[in-house]
Coordinates of C-alpha atoms and ligand atoms in Angstrom, one line a residue:
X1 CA 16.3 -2.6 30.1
X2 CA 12.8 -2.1 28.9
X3 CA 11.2 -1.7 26.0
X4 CA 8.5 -0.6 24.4
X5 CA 6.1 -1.5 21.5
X6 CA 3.8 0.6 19.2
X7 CA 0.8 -0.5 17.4
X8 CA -1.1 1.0 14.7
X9 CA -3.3 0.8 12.1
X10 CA -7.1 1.9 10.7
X11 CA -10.1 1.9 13.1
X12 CA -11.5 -1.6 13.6
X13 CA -8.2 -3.9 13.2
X14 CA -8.0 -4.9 16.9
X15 CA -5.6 -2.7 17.9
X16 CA -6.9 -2.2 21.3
X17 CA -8.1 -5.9 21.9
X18 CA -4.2 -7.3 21.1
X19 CA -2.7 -4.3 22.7
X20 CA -4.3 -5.4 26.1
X21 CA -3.7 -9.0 25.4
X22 CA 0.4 -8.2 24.8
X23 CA 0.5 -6.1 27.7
X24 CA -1.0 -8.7 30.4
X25 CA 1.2 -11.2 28.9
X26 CA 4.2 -9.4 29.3
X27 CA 3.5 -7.3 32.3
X28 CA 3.7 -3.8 30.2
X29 CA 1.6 -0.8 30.3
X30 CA -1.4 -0.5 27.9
X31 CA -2.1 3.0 26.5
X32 CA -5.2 4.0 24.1
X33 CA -3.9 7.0 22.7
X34 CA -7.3 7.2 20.5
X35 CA -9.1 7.0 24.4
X36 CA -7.4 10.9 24.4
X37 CA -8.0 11.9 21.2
X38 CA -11.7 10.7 21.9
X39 CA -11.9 13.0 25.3
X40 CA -10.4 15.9 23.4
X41 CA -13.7 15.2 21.0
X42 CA -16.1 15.0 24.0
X43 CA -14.7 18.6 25.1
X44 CA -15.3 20.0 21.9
X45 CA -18.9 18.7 21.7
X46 CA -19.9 19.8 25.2
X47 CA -18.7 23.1 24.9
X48 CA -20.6 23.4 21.4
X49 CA -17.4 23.8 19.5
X50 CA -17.9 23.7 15.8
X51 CA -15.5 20.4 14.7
X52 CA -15.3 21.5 11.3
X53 CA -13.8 24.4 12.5
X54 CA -10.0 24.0 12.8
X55 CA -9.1 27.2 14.3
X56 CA -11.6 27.5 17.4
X57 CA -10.6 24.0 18.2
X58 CA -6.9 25.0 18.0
X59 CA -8.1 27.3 20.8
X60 CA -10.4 25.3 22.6
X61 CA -8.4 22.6 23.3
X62 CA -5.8 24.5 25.0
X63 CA -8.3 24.4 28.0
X64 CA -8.7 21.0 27.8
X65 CA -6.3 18.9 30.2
X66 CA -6.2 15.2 29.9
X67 CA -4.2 12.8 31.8
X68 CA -4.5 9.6 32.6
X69 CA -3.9 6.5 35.2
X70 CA -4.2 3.0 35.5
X71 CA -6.2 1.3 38.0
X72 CA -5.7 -2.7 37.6
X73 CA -4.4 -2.2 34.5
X74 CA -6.9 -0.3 33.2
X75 CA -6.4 2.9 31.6
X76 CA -8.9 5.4 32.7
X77 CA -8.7 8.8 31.0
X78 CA -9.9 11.9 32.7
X79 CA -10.7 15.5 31.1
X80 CA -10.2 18.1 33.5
X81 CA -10.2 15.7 36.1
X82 CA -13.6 14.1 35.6
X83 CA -13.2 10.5 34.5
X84 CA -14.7 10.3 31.1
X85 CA -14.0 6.6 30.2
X86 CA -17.8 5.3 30.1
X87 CA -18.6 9.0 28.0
X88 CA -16.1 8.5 25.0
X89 CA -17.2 5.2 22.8
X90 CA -20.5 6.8 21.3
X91 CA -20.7 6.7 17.5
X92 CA -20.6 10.7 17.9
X93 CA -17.6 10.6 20.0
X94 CA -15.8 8.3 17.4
X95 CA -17.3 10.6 14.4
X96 CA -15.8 13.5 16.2
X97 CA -12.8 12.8 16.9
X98 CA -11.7 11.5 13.5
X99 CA -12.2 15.2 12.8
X100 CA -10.7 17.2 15.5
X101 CA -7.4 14.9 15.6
X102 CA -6.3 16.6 12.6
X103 CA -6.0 20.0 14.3
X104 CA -1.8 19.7 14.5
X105 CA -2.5 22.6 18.1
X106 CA -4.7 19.2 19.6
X107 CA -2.3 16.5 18.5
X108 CA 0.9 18.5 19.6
X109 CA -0.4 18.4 23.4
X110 CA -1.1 14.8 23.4
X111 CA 1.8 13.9 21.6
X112 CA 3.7 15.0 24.4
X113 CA 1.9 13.5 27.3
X114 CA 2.5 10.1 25.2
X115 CA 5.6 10.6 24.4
X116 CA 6.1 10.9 28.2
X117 CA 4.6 8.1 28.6
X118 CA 6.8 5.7 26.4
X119 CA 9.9 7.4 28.6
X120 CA 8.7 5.1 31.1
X121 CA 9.1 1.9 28.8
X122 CA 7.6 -0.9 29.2
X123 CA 4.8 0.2 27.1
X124 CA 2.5 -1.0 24.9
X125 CA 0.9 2.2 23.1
X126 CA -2.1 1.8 20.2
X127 CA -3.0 4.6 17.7
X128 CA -2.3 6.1 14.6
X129 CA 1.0 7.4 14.4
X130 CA 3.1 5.7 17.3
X131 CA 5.6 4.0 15.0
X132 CA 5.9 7.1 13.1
X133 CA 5.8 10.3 15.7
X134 CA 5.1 9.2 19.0
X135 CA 7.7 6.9 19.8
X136 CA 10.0 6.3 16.7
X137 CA 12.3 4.8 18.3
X138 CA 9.5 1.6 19.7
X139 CA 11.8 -1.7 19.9
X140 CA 8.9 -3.4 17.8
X141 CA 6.7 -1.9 15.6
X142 CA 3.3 -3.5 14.4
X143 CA 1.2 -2.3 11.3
X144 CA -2.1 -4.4 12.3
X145 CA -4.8 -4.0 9.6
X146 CA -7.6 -6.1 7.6
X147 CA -9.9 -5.2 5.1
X148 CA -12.6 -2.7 5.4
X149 CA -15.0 -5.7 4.9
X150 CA -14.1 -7.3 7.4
X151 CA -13.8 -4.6 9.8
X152 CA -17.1 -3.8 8.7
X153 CA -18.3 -7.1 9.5
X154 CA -16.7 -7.3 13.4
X155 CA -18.2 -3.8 13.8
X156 CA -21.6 -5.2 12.7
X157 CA -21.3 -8.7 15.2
X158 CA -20.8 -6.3 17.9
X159 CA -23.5 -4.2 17.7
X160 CA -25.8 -7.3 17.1
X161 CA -24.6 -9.2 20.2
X162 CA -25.4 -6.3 22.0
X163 CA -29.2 -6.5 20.8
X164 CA -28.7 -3.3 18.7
X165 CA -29.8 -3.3 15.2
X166 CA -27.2 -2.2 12.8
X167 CA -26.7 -1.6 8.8
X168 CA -23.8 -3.8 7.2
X169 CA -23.3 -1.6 4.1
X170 CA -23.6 1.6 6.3
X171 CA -21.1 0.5 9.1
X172 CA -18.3 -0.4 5.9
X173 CA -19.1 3.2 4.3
X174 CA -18.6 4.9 7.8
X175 CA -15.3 3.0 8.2
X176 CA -13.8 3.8 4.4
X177 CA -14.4 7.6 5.7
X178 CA -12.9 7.5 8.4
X179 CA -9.9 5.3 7.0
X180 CA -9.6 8.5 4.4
X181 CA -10.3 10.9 6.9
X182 CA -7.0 9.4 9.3
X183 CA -4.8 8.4 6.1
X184 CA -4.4 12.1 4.2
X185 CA -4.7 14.6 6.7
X186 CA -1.7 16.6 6.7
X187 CA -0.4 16.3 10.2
X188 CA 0.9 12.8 11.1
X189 CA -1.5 10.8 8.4
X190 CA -1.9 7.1 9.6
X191 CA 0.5 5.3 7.2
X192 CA 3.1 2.1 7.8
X193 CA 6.4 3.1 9.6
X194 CA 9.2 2.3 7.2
X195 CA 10.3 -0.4 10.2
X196 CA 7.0 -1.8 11.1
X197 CA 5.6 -5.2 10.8
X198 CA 2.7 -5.7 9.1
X199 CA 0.0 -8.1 10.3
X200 CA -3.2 -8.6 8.8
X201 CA -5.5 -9.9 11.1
X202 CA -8.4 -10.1 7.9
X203 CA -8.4 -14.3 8.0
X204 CA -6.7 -14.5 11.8
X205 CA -8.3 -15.4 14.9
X206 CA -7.4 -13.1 18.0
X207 CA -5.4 -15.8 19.7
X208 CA -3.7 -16.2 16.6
X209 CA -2.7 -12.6 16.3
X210 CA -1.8 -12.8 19.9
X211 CA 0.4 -15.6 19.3
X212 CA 2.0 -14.0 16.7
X213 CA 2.9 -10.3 18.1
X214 CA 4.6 -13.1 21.1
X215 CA 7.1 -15.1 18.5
X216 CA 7.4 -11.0 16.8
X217 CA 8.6 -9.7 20.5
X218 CA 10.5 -13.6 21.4
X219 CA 12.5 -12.9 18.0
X220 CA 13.2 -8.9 18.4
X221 CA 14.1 -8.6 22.0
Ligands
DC301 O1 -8.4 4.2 17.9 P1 -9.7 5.1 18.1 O2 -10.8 4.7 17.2 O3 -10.1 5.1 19.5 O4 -9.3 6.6 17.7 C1 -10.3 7.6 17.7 C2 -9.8 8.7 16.7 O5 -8.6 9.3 17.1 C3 -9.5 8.1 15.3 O6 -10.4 8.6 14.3 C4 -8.2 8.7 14.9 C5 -7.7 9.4 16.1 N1 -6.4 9.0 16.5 C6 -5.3 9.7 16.0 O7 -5.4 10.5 15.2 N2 -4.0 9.4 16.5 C7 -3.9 8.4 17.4 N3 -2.6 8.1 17.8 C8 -5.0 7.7 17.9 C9 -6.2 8.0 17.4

């Protein structure tokens, strides 16, 4: 019997870095459900759609398929069978997609691909509302958040050890937005799933986290 385990939590909490860890431990599946919502985005900006505009992205996105595979245990998403996985981690794409994942038309079509994706079990999905919507019915449920500061801060360390110059206070402002932006928008709001654990990873290591998501799934399953 399998099983499957559903993350979420605010951008920046290491949902995707842990996610990946769990599942190469374990030998699950890793799926980045914000990796669609972020191709839907990139559809909307190259066809020009307006993504304030709720009702000509209900529309647009209807012609918008995305699937996905996994080669080596990567996930690679594609949008109407182009692979867009080196187009969708701009600050644009991320800006965008905060927006047009509130459209319930957009969410209701990925939903279901997920949702057919957890059938499979064996799982481990990252997103937003996984515990809550996508697969209620996850064997382990993680709430992984830390403060905006110090998402802020990781956010900042990245860009710099990339060479690019960054603003701290800008980067923590962007990130309160967006947490607002995800947490009271009326279709499936980010919030903690009445049965979810919550970890927050604001004064933990990654290996720490890691280790600790193991002794969570070693005392559930
Ligand atoms: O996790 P991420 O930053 O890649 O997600 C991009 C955007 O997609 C984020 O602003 C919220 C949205 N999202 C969502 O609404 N529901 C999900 N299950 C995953 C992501």
């Amino acid at each position: 019997m399998g099983y499957d385990i559903a993350i979420d939590g605010p951008a920046g909490a290491g949902k995707s870095t842990i996610a990946k860890m769990i599942a190469e431990k374990k030998g699950m599946i890793y799926v980045d459900t914000g990796a669609m919502y972020r191709a839907m985005a990139l559809y909307m900006i190259r066809k020009g759609v307006d993504i304030d505009d709720p009702d000509r992205i209900a529309e647009a996105c209807q012609d918008a398929e995305i699937t996905i595979n996994h080669e080596d245990g990567v996930q690679c998403v594609f949008l109407n069978g182009e692979n867009v996985n080196d187009l969708i981690r701009t600050e644009e794409v991320s800006k965008a997609a905060s927006k047009t994942s509130v459209v319930p038309e957009l969410r209701k079509k990925l939903v279901s691909l997920q949702q057919e994706l957890g059938l499979m079990k064996d799982v481990v999905m990252d997103g937003r509302d996984i515990g809550t919507k996508v697969l209620p019915n996850a064997e382990l449920k993680i709430y992984l958040t830390a403060s905006a500061r110090v998402r802020a801060r990781r956010r900042y360390g990245e860009f710099l050890s990339k060479g690019e110059s960054a603003n701290l206070a800008e980067i923590e402002k962007e990130i309160k937005e967006r947490d607002h932006r995800d947490m009271t928008r009326a279709e499936s709001p980010l919030v903690q799933a009445e049965d979810a654990i919550l970890v927050d990873t604001s004064e933990m290591t990654i290996e720490q986290v890691v280790d600790k998501i193991l002794s969570l799934i070693d005392a559930k399953l």
